[in-house]
Amino acid sequence: MIVVVMGFSGSGKSFIASILHQDFGFEWIRSDVIRKELAGLKQEERVRVGFGESIYSEEWTKRVYQEMIERAKKAHAAGKDVVLDATFLKKWQRKMVEEYFDKVLFLMAEAQEEEIERRLHSREDISDADFSVYLKQKEIFEPPEKALIINTQRSKEEIKAELQKVLGIPSASDSQEPC
């Protein structure tokens, strides 16, 4: 199974991806990690450039997404479920994934703007995005035609239960025999 977790910076994409990875065994392919690897940077190294510049240019993004797809193809061929974690704000970015995989489930992480702002101000993470990046992302966003919205302002348990339902993964209580 290929799952794309998309949305604005600070929306909770990586939180959803981490649940899929830790709780359901998905191979987690994260654009932030790959972008810094390709740039020869350490994960904790900060890149402060204007929106869409340097390693955040469209050319770099195509390169990063292509590498994500290559890694996903290898993992998928090995029988693994894969989660791709990136903004995927543009139609061409989502189309790249659809060109390589027959079935892709798109999940759109969402949170209220006040929550996103709070998260981005307090973030200690590999991502370089701040609130100004989020505001620029809103300007260029091309809404997906098909994506299931996941509200990330809920508990991990609530999100996990929703993911189980969406992905058709039985919960521990579903598999218990009645006494």
Coordinates of N, CA, C and O in Angstrom, one line a residue:
M1 N 0.8 -1.2 0.0 CA 0.0 0.0 0.0 C 0.9 1.2 0.0 O 1.9 1.3 0.7
I2 N 0.5 2.2 -0.8 CA 1.2 3.5 -0.9 C 0.3 4.6 -0.3 O -0.8 4.7 -0.8
V3 N 0.7 5.2 0.7 CA 0.0 6.3 1.3 C 0.8 7.6 1.2 O 2.0 7.6 1.5
V4 N 0.2 8.7 0.7 CA 0.8 10.0 0.6 C 0.1 10.8 1.7 O -1.1 11.0 1.8
V5 N 0.9 11.3 2.7 CA 0.4 12.2 3.7 C 0.9 13.6 3.3 O 2.1 13.9 3.2
M6 N -0.1 14.5 2.9 CA 0.2 15.8 2.4 C -0.4 16.9 3.3 O -1.2 16.6 4.1
G7 N 0.0 18.1 3.0 CA -0.6 19.2 3.7 C 0.4 20.3 3.9 O 1.6 20.2 3.6
F8 N 0.0 21.4 4.5 CA 0.9 22.5 4.8 C 1.9 22.2 5.9 O 1.6 21.3 6.7
S9 N 3.0 22.9 5.9 CA 3.9 22.8 7.0 C 3.2 23.1 8.3 O 2.4 24.0 8.4
G10 N 3.5 22.2 9.3 CA 2.8 22.4 10.6 C 1.4 21.8 10.7 O 0.8 21.9 11.8
S11 N 1.0 21.2 9.6 CA -0.4 20.6 9.7 C -0.5 19.3 10.4 O -1.6 18.8 10.7
G12 N 0.7 18.6 10.6 CA 0.7 17.3 11.3 C 1.0 16.1 10.4 O 0.7 15.0 10.7
K13 N 1.5 16.4 9.2 CA 1.8 15.3 8.2 C 2.8 14.3 8.9 O 2.5 13.1 8.8
S14 N 3.8 14.8 9.4 CA 4.8 13.8 10.0 C 4.3 13.1 11.2 O 4.7 12.0 11.5
F15 N 3.4 13.7 11.9 CA 2.7 13.0 13.1 C 1.9 11.8 12.5 O 2.0 10.7 13.1
I16 N 1.2 12.0 11.5 CA 0.4 10.9 10.9 C 1.4 9.9 10.3 O 1.2 8.7 10.6
A17 N 2.4 10.3 9.6 CA 3.4 9.4 9.0 C 4.0 8.6 10.2 O 4.3 7.4 10.0
S18 N 4.3 9.2 11.3 CA 5.0 8.5 12.4 C 4.1 7.4 13.0 O 4.6 6.3 13.3
I19 N 2.8 7.7 13.0 CA 1.8 6.6 13.5 C 1.8 5.5 12.5 O 1.9 4.3 12.9
L20 N 1.8 5.8 11.2 CA 1.8 4.7 10.2 C 3.1 3.9 10.3 O 3.1 2.7 10.1
H21 N 4.2 4.6 10.6 CA 5.5 3.9 10.7 C 5.6 3.1 12.0 O 5.8 1.9 11.9
Q22 N 5.4 3.7 13.1 CA 5.6 3.1 14.4 C 4.5 2.0 14.7 O 4.8 1.0 15.3
D23 N 3.3 2.3 14.4 CA 2.2 1.5 14.8 C 1.7 0.4 13.8 O 1.2 -0.6 14.1
F24 N 2.0 0.7 12.5 CA 1.5 -0.2 11.4 C 2.6 -0.7 10.5 O 2.4 -1.4 9.6
G25 N 3.9 -0.3 10.8 CA 5.0 -0.9 10.1 C 5.3 -0.3 8.7 O 6.0 -0.9 7.9
F26 N 4.7 0.8 8.4 CA 5.0 1.4 7.1 C 6.4 1.9 7.0 O 7.0 2.4 8.0
E27 N 7.0 1.8 5.8 CA 8.3 2.4 5.5 C 8.0 3.9 5.4 O 7.2 4.3 4.6
W28 N 8.7 4.7 6.1 CA 8.5 6.2 6.2 C 9.5 6.9 5.3 O 10.7 6.9 5.6
I29 N 9.1 7.5 4.3 CA 9.9 8.3 3.3 C 9.5 9.7 3.4 O 8.4 10.1 3.1
R30 N 10.5 10.5 4.0 CA 10.2 11.9 4.4 C 11.0 12.9 3.5 O 12.2 12.8 3.5
S31 N 10.3 13.8 2.9 CA 11.0 14.8 2.0 C 12.0 15.6 2.7 O 13.1 15.8 2.2
D32 N 11.8 16.0 4.0 CA 12.8 16.8 4.7 C 14.1 16.0 4.9 O 15.2 16.6 4.8
V33 N 14.0 14.8 5.1 CA 15.2 14.0 5.3 C 16.0 13.8 4.0 O 17.2 14.1 3.9
I34 N 15.2 13.5 2.9 CA 15.9 13.3 1.6 C 16.4 14.6 1.1 O 17.5 14.6 0.5
R35 N 15.7 15.7 1.2 CA 16.2 17.0 0.7 C 17.6 17.3 1.4 O 18.5 17.7 0.7
K36 N 17.7 17.1 2.6 CA 19.0 17.4 3.3 C 20.1 16.4 2.9 O 21.2 16.8 2.8
E37 N 19.7 15.2 2.8 CA 20.7 14.1 2.3 C 21.2 14.5 0.9 O 22.4 14.5 0.7
L38 N 20.3 14.9 0.0 CA 20.7 15.2 -1.4 C 21.6 16.5 -1.4 O 22.5 16.6 -2.3
A39 N 21.3 17.4 -0.4 CA 22.1 18.6 -0.4 C 23.4 18.5 0.4 O 24.2 19.4 0.5
G40 N 23.6 17.3 1.0 CA 24.8 17.0 1.8 C 24.8 17.7 3.1 O 25.9 18.0 3.7
L41 N 23.7 18.0 3.6 CA 23.5 18.7 4.9 C 23.2 17.7 6.0 O 22.6 16.6 5.8
K42 N 23.5 18.0 7.2 CA 23.1 17.3 8.4 C 21.6 17.6 8.7 O 21.2 18.7 8.4
Q43 N 20.9 16.6 9.2 CA 19.5 16.8 9.4 C 19.2 17.9 10.3 O 18.2 18.6 10.2
E44 N 20.1 18.2 11.3 CA 19.8 19.3 12.2 C 20.2 20.7 11.7 O 19.9 21.7 12.3
E45 N 20.9 20.7 10.5 CA 21.4 21.9 9.9 C 20.2 22.7 9.4 O 19.3 22.2 8.7
R46 N 20.1 24.0 9.7 CA 19.0 24.8 9.3 C 19.4 25.5 8.0 O 20.5 26.0 7.8
V47 N 18.4 25.6 7.1 CA 18.5 26.3 5.8 C 17.6 27.5 5.8 O 16.3 27.2 5.8
R48 N 18.1 28.7 5.9 CA 17.2 29.9 5.9 C 17.3 30.6 4.6 O 18.3 31.3 4.4
V49 N 16.4 30.3 3.7 CA 16.4 31.0 2.4 C 14.9 31.5 2.1 O 14.0 31.0 2.8
G50 N 14.8 32.3 1.1 CA 13.4 32.7 0.8 C 12.6 31.5 0.2 O 13.1 30.5 -0.2
F51 N 11.3 31.7 0.3 CA 10.4 30.7 -0.2 C 10.6 30.3 -1.6 O 10.8 31.2 -2.5
G52 N 10.8 29.0 -1.9 CA 11.0 28.6 -3.3 C 12.5 28.8 -3.8 O 12.7 28.7 -5.0
E53 N 13.4 29.1 -2.9 CA 14.8 29.3 -3.3 C 15.7 28.2 -2.8 O 15.3 27.4 -2.0
S54 N 16.9 28.1 -3.5 CA 17.9 27.2 -3.1 C 17.4 25.7 -3.1 O 16.8 25.3 -4.1
I55 N 17.5 25.0 -2.0 CA 17.1 23.6 -2.0 C 15.6 23.5 -1.9 O 15.1 22.4 -1.8
Y56 N 14.9 24.6 -1.9 CA 13.4 24.6 -1.9 C 12.9 25.1 -3.2 O 11.7 25.3 -3.3
S57 N 13.7 25.2 -4.2 CA 13.2 25.6 -5.5 C 12.4 24.4 -6.1 O 12.5 23.3 -5.7
E58 N 11.7 24.7 -7.2 CA 10.9 23.7 -7.9 C 11.8 22.6 -8.4 O 11.4 21.4 -8.4
E59 N 12.9 23.0 -9.0 CA 13.9 22.0 -9.5 C 14.3 21.0 -8.4 O 14.3 19.8 -8.6
W60 N 14.7 21.6 -7.3 CA 15.1 20.7 -6.1 C 13.9 19.8 -5.7 O 14.1 18.7 -5.4
T61 N 12.7 20.4 -5.6 CA 11.6 19.7 -5.2 C 11.3 18.5 -6.1 O 11.0 17.4 -5.6
K62 N 11.4 18.7 -7.4 CA 11.3 17.6 -8.4 C 12.3 16.5 -8.1 O 11.9 15.3 -8.1
R63 N 13.5 16.9 -7.8 CA 14.6 15.9 -7.5 C 14.3 15.2 -6.2 O 14.4 13.9 -6.2
V64 N 13.8 15.9 -5.2 CA 13.5 15.2 -3.9 C 12.3 14.3 -4.1 O 12.4 13.1 -3.6
Y65 N 11.3 14.7 -4.8 CA 10.1 13.8 -4.9 C 10.4 12.6 -5.8 O 9.9 11.5 -5.5
Q66 N 11.3 12.8 -6.8 CA 11.7 11.7 -7.6 C 12.5 10.6 -6.8 O 12.2 9.5 -6.9
E67 N 13.3 11.1 -5.9 CA 14.1 10.2 -5.0 C 13.1 9.5 -4.1 O 13.3 8.3 -3.8
M68 N 12.1 10.2 -3.6 CA 11.1 9.6 -2.7 C 10.4 8.5 -3.4 O 10.2 7.4 -2.9
I69 N 10.1 8.7 -4.7 CA 9.4 7.7 -5.5 C 10.3 6.5 -5.7 O 9.8 5.4 -5.6
E70 N 11.5 6.8 -6.0 CA 12.5 5.7 -6.3 C 12.6 4.8 -5.0 O 12.6 3.6 -5.1
R71 N 12.7 5.4 -3.9 CA 12.8 4.6 -2.6 C 11.5 3.9 -2.3 O 11.5 2.8 -1.8
A72 N 10.4 4.5 -2.6 CA 9.1 3.9 -2.4 C 8.9 2.7 -3.4 O 8.4 1.6 -3.0
K73 N 9.4 2.8 -4.6 CA 9.3 1.7 -5.5 C 10.1 0.5 -5.0 O 9.6 -0.7 -5.1
K74 N 11.3 0.7 -4.5 CA 12.1 -0.3 -4.0 C 11.4 -1.0 -2.7 O 11.4 -2.2 -2.6
A75 N 10.9 -0.2 -1.8 CA 10.3 -0.7 -0.6 C 9.0 -1.5 -1.0 O 8.8 -2.6 -0.5
H76 N 8.3 -0.9 -1.9 CA 7.0 -1.6 -2.3 C 7.3 -2.9 -3.0 O 6.6 -3.9 -2.8
A77 N 8.3 -2.9 -3.9 CA 8.7 -4.2 -4.6 C 9.2 -5.2 -3.6 O 9.0 -6.4 -3.8
A78 N 9.7 -4.8 -2.4 CA 10.1 -5.7 -1.4 C 8.9 -6.1 -0.5 O 9.1 -6.8 0.5
G79 N 7.7 -5.7 -0.8 CA 6.5 -6.1 -0.1 C 6.1 -5.2 1.1 O 5.3 -5.6 1.9
K80 N 6.7 -4.0 1.1 CA 6.5 -3.1 2.3 C 5.4 -2.1 1.9 O 5.3 -1.7 0.8
D81 N 4.6 -1.8 2.9 CA 3.7 -0.6 2.8 C 4.6 0.6 3.0 O 5.5 0.6 3.8
V82 N 4.2 1.7 2.3 CA 5.0 2.9 2.3 C 4.2 4.1 2.5 O 3.1 4.3 2.0
V83 N 4.7 5.0 3.3 CA 4.1 6.4 3.5 C 5.1 7.4 3.0 O 6.3 7.4 3.4
L84 N 4.6 8.2 2.1 CA 5.4 9.4 1.6 C 4.9 10.6 2.3 O 3.7 11.0 2.3
D85 N 5.8 11.3 3.0 CA 5.5 12.4 3.8 C 6.2 13.7 3.2 O 7.4 13.9 3.3
A86 N 5.3 14.5 2.6 CA 5.8 15.8 2.0 C 4.5 16.7 1.8 O 3.4 16.2 1.9
T87 N 4.7 17.9 1.5 CA 3.6 18.8 1.3 C 2.7 18.5 0.2 O 1.5 18.5 0.3
F88 N 3.2 18.1 -1.0 CA 2.5 17.7 -2.2 C 1.4 18.8 -2.4 O 0.2 18.5 -2.7
L89 N 1.8 20.0 -2.4 CA 0.8 21.1 -2.6 C 0.4 21.4 -4.0 O -0.7 22.0 -4.2
K90 N 1.1 20.9 -5.0 CA 0.8 21.1 -6.4 C 0.3 19.8 -7.0 O 0.8 18.7 -6.7
K91 N -0.5 20.0 -8.0 CA -1.1 18.8 -8.8 C 0.0 18.0 -9.4 O 0.0 16.8 -9.4
W92 N 1.0 18.7 -10.0 CA 2.1 17.9 -10.7 C 2.9 17.0 -9.7 O 3.4 16.0 -10.1
Q93 N 3.0 17.4 -8.4 CA 3.7 16.6 -7.4 C 2.9 15.4 -7.1 O 3.5 14.3 -7.0
R94 N 1.6 15.5 -7.0 CA 0.7 14.3 -6.7 C 0.7 13.4 -7.9 O 0.7 12.2 -7.8
K95 N 0.7 14.0 -9.1 CA 0.6 13.2 -10.4 C 1.9 12.4 -10.5 O 1.8 11.3 -11.0
M96 N 3.0 12.9 -10.1 CA 4.3 12.1 -10.1 C 4.1 10.8 -9.4 O 4.5 9.7 -9.9
V97 N 3.5 10.8 -8.3 CA 3.3 9.5 -7.5 C 2.3 8.6 -8.2 O 2.5 7.4 -8.4
E98 N 1.2 9.2 -8.7 CA 0.2 8.4 -9.4 C 0.7 7.7 -10.7 O 0.2 6.7 -11.1
E99 N 1.7 8.3 -11.3 CA 2.3 7.8 -12.5 C 3.1 6.5 -12.2 O 3.2 5.7 -13.1
Y100 N 3.5 6.3 -11.0 CA 4.3 5.1 -10.7 C 3.6 4.0 -9.9 O 4.0 2.9 -9.9
F101 N 2.5 4.4 -9.3 CA 1.8 3.4 -8.5 C 0.3 3.4 -8.9 O -0.3 4.4 -9.1
D102 N -0.3 2.2 -9.0 CA -1.7 2.0 -9.4 C -2.6 2.6 -8.4 O -3.6 3.2 -8.7
K103 N -2.4 2.2 -7.2 CA -3.3 2.6 -6.1 C -2.5 3.5 -5.1 O -1.5 3.0 -4.5
V104 N -3.0 4.7 -4.9 CA -2.3 5.6 -3.9 C -3.5 6.2 -3.1 O -4.5 6.6 -3.6
L105 N -3.3 6.2 -1.8 CA -4.2 6.8 -0.9 C -3.6 8.1 -0.4 O -2.5 8.2 0.1
F106 N -4.3 9.2 -0.7 CA -3.9 10.6 -0.3 C -4.6 11.0 1.0 O -5.8 11.0 1.0
L107 N -3.8 11.3 2.0 CA -4.4 11.8 3.3 C -3.9 13.2 3.4 O -2.7 13.5 3.3
M108 N -4.8 14.1 3.7 CA -4.5 15.6 3.8 C -4.6 15.9 5.3 O -5.6 15.9 5.9
A109 N -3.4 16.2 5.9 CA -3.3 16.6 7.3 C -3.9 18.0 7.4 O -3.5 18.9 6.6
E110 N -4.7 18.2 8.4 CA -5.3 19.6 8.6 C -5.3 19.9 10.1 O -5.5 19.1 10.9
A111 N -5.1 21.2 10.3 CA -5.2 21.8 11.6 C -5.6 23.3 11.4 O -5.4 23.9 10.4
Q112 N -6.2 23.9 12.5 CA -6.5 25.3 12.4 C -5.3 26.1 12.3 O -4.2 25.8 12.9
E113 N -5.4 27.3 11.7 CA -4.2 28.1 11.5 C -3.5 28.5 12.8 O -2.3 28.6 12.8
E114 N -4.3 28.8 13.8 CA -3.7 29.2 15.1 C -2.8 28.0 15.6 O -1.8 28.2 16.2
E115 N -3.3 26.8 15.4 CA -2.5 25.6 15.9 C -1.3 25.5 15.0 O -0.2 25.2 15.6
I116 N -1.4 25.6 13.7 CA -0.2 25.6 12.9 C 0.8 26.6 13.3 O 2.0 26.3 13.4
E117 N 0.3 27.8 13.5 CA 1.3 28.9 13.9 C 2.0 28.5 15.2 O 3.2 28.6 15.4
R118 N 1.2 28.0 16.2 CA 1.8 27.5 17.5 C 2.9 26.4 17.2 O 4.0 26.5 17.8
R119 N 2.5 25.4 16.4 CA 3.4 24.3 16.1 C 4.7 24.8 15.5 O 5.8 24.4 15.8
L120 N 4.6 25.7 14.5 CA 5.7 26.2 13.8 C 6.6 27.1 14.6 O 7.9 27.0 14.4
H121 N 6.1 27.8 15.5 CA 6.9 28.6 16.4 C 7.6 27.8 17.5 O 8.7 28.2 17.9
S122 N 7.1 26.6 17.8 CA 7.7 25.8 18.9 C 8.4 24.6 18.3 O 9.0 23.8 19.1
R123 N 8.5 24.5 17.0 CA 9.0 23.3 16.3 C 10.5 23.1 16.5 O 11.3 24.1 16.4
E124 N 10.9 21.9 16.9 CA 12.3 21.5 16.9 C 12.4 20.3 16.1 O 12.1 19.2 16.7
D125 N 12.6 20.4 14.9 CA 12.4 19.3 13.9 C 13.4 19.5 12.8 O 14.0 20.6 12.6
I126 N 13.5 18.5 11.9 CA 14.3 18.6 10.7 C 13.8 19.7 9.7 O 14.6 20.3 9.0
S127 N 12.5 19.9 9.7 CA 11.9 20.9 8.8 C 12.5 22.3 9.0 O 12.7 22.7 10.2
D128 N 12.6 23.0 7.9 CA 13.1 24.4 8.0 C 11.9 25.4 7.9 O 12.1 26.6 8.0
A129 N 10.7 24.9 7.7 CA 9.5 25.7 7.5 C 9.2 26.5 8.8 O 9.2 26.0 9.9
D130 N 8.8 27.8 8.6 CA 8.3 28.6 9.7 C 6.9 29.1 9.2 O 6.4 28.7 8.1
F131 N 6.3 30.0 10.0 CA 5.0 30.5 9.7 C 4.9 31.3 8.4 O 3.9 31.2 7.6
S132 N 6.0 32.0 8.0 CA 6.0 32.7 6.8 C 6.0 31.8 5.6 O 5.3 32.0 4.5
V133 N 6.6 30.6 5.7 CA 6.6 29.6 4.7 C 5.1 29.0 4.5 O 4.6 28.9 3.4
Y134 N 4.5 28.8 5.7 CA 3.1 28.3 5.6 C 2.2 29.3 4.9 O 1.4 28.9 4.1
L135 N 2.4 30.6 5.2 CA 1.6 31.6 4.5 C 1.8 31.6 3.0 O 0.8 31.7 2.2
K136 N 3.0 31.4 2.5 CA 3.3 31.3 1.1 C 2.8 30.0 0.5 O 2.3 30.0 -0.6
Q137 N 2.8 28.9 1.3 CA 2.2 27.7 0.8 C 0.7 27.8 0.5 O 0.2 27.3 -0.5
K138 N 0.1 28.5 1.4 CA -1.4 28.8 1.2 C -1.6 29.5 -0.2 O -2.6 29.2 -0.8
E139 N -0.7 30.4 -0.6 CA -0.9 31.1 -1.8 C -0.8 30.3 -3.0 O -1.5 30.5 -4.0
I140 N 0.1 29.3 -3.0 CA 0.3 28.4 -4.2 C -0.4 27.1 -4.2 O -0.4 26.4 -5.2
F141 N -1.1 26.8 -3.1 CA -1.8 25.5 -3.0 C -2.8 25.2 -4.0 O -3.6 26.1 -4.4
E142 N -2.7 24.0 -4.6 CA -3.7 23.6 -5.5 C -4.4 22.4 -4.9 O -3.8 21.3 -4.7
P143 N -5.7 22.6 -4.4 CA -6.4 21.6 -3.7 C -6.5 20.2 -4.4 O -6.6 20.2 -5.6
P144 N -6.3 19.1 -3.7 CA -6.4 17.8 -4.4 C -7.8 17.5 -4.8 O -8.8 17.9 -4.1
E145 N -7.9 16.7 -5.8 CA -9.3 16.2 -6.2 C -9.7 15.1 -5.3 O -10.9 14.9 -5.1
K146 N -8.8 14.4 -4.8 CA -9.1 13.2 -4.0 C -8.1 13.1 -2.8 O -7.0 12.9 -3.1
A147 N -8.6 13.4 -1.7 CA -7.8 13.2 -0.5 C -8.7 13.1 0.7 O -9.7 13.9 0.8
L148 N -8.4 12.2 1.6 CA -9.1 12.1 2.9 C -8.5 13.1 3.9 O -7.3 13.1 4.1
I149 N -9.4 13.9 4.4 CA -8.9 14.9 5.4 C -8.7 14.2 6.8 O -9.7 13.6 7.3
I150 N -7.6 14.5 7.4 CA -7.3 14.0 8.7 C -7.1 15.2 9.6 O -6.1 15.9 9.5
N151 N -7.9 15.4 10.6 CA -7.7 16.5 11.6 C -6.7 16.0 12.6 O -6.9 15.1 13.3
T152 N -5.6 16.7 12.6 CA -4.5 16.4 13.5 C -4.6 17.0 14.9 O -3.6 16.9 15.7
Q153 N -5.6 17.7 15.2 CA -5.8 18.3 16.5 C -6.5 17.4 17.5 O -7.1 17.9 18.4
R154 N -6.4 16.1 17.2 CA -7.0 15.1 18.1 C -5.8 14.3 18.7 O -4.7 14.4 18.3
S155 N -6.2 13.4 19.6 CA -5.2 12.6 20.2 C -4.6 11.6 19.3 O -5.2 11.2 18.3
K156 N -3.4 11.1 19.6 CA -2.8 10.0 18.8 C -3.7 8.8 18.7 O -3.9 8.2 17.6
E157 N -4.4 8.4 19.8 CA -5.3 7.3 19.8 C -6.5 7.5 18.8 O -6.9 6.6 18.1
E158 N -7.0 8.7 18.8 CA -8.1 9.0 17.9 C -7.7 8.9 16.4 O -8.4 8.4 15.6
I159 N -6.5 9.5 16.1 CA -6.0 9.5 14.8 C -5.6 8.0 14.4 O -6.0 7.6 13.2
K160 N -5.0 7.3 15.3 CA -4.7 5.9 15.0 C -5.9 5.1 14.7 O -6.0 4.3 13.7
A161 N -7.0 5.3 15.4 CA -8.3 4.6 15.2 C -8.8 5.0 13.8 O -9.3 4.1 13.1
E162 N -8.8 6.2 13.4 CA -9.2 6.6 12.1 C -8.4 6.0 11.0 O -8.9 5.5 10.0
L163 N -7.1 6.0 11.2 CA -6.2 5.4 10.2 C -6.5 3.9 10.1 O -6.5 3.3 8.9
Q164 N -6.7 3.2 11.2 CA -7.1 1.8 11.1 C -8.3 1.6 10.3 O -8.4 0.7 9.5
K165 N -9.3 2.4 10.5 CA -10.6 2.3 9.8 C -10.4 2.5 8.3 O -10.8 1.8 7.5
V166 N -9.7 3.6 8.0 CA -9.5 4.0 6.6 C -8.6 3.0 5.8 O -8.9 2.6 4.7
L167 N -7.6 2.4 6.5 CA -6.7 1.5 5.9 C -7.2 0.0 6.0 O -6.6 -0.9 5.4
G168 N -8.3 -0.2 6.7 CA -8.9 -1.6 6.9 C -8.0 -2.4 7.7 O -7.9 -3.7 7.5
I169 N -7.3 -1.8 8.7 CA -6.4 -2.6 9.6 C -7.3 -2.9 10.9 O -7.7 -2.0 11.5
P170 N -7.4 -4.2 11.2 CA -8.2 -4.5 12.4 C -7.5 -4.0 13.7 O -6.3 -4.0 13.8
S171 N -8.3 -3.5 14.6 CA -7.7 -3.1 15.9 C -7.5 -4.4 16.8 O -8.1 -5.4 16.5
A172 N -6.8 -4.2 17.8 CA -6.5 -5.4 18.8 C -7.9 -5.9 19.3 O -8.0 -7.1 19.4
S173 N -8.8 -5.0 19.6 CA -10.1 -5.4 20.1 C -10.9 -6.2 19.1 O -11.7 -7.0 19.4
D174 N -10.7 -5.9 17.8 CA -11.4 -6.6 16.7 C -11.0 -8.1 16.6 O -11.8 -8.9 16.2
S175 N -9.7 -8.3 16.9 CA -9.2 -9.7 16.7 C -9.4 -10.6 18.0 O -9.0 -11.8 17.9
Q176 N -9.9 -10.0 19.0 CA -10.1 -10.9 20.3 C -11.3 -11.7 20.1 O -12.4 -11.3 19.7
E177 N -11.2 -13.0 20.5 CA -12.3 -13.9 20.5 C -13.2 -13.6 21.7 O -12.7 -13.3 22.8
P178 N -14.5 -13.7 21.5 CA -15.4 -13.5 22.6 C -15.3 -14.7 23.6 O -15.0 -15.8 23.3
C179 N -15.5 -14.4 24.9 CA -15.4 -15.4 26.0 C -16.5 -16.3 26.0 O -17.6 -16.0 25.8

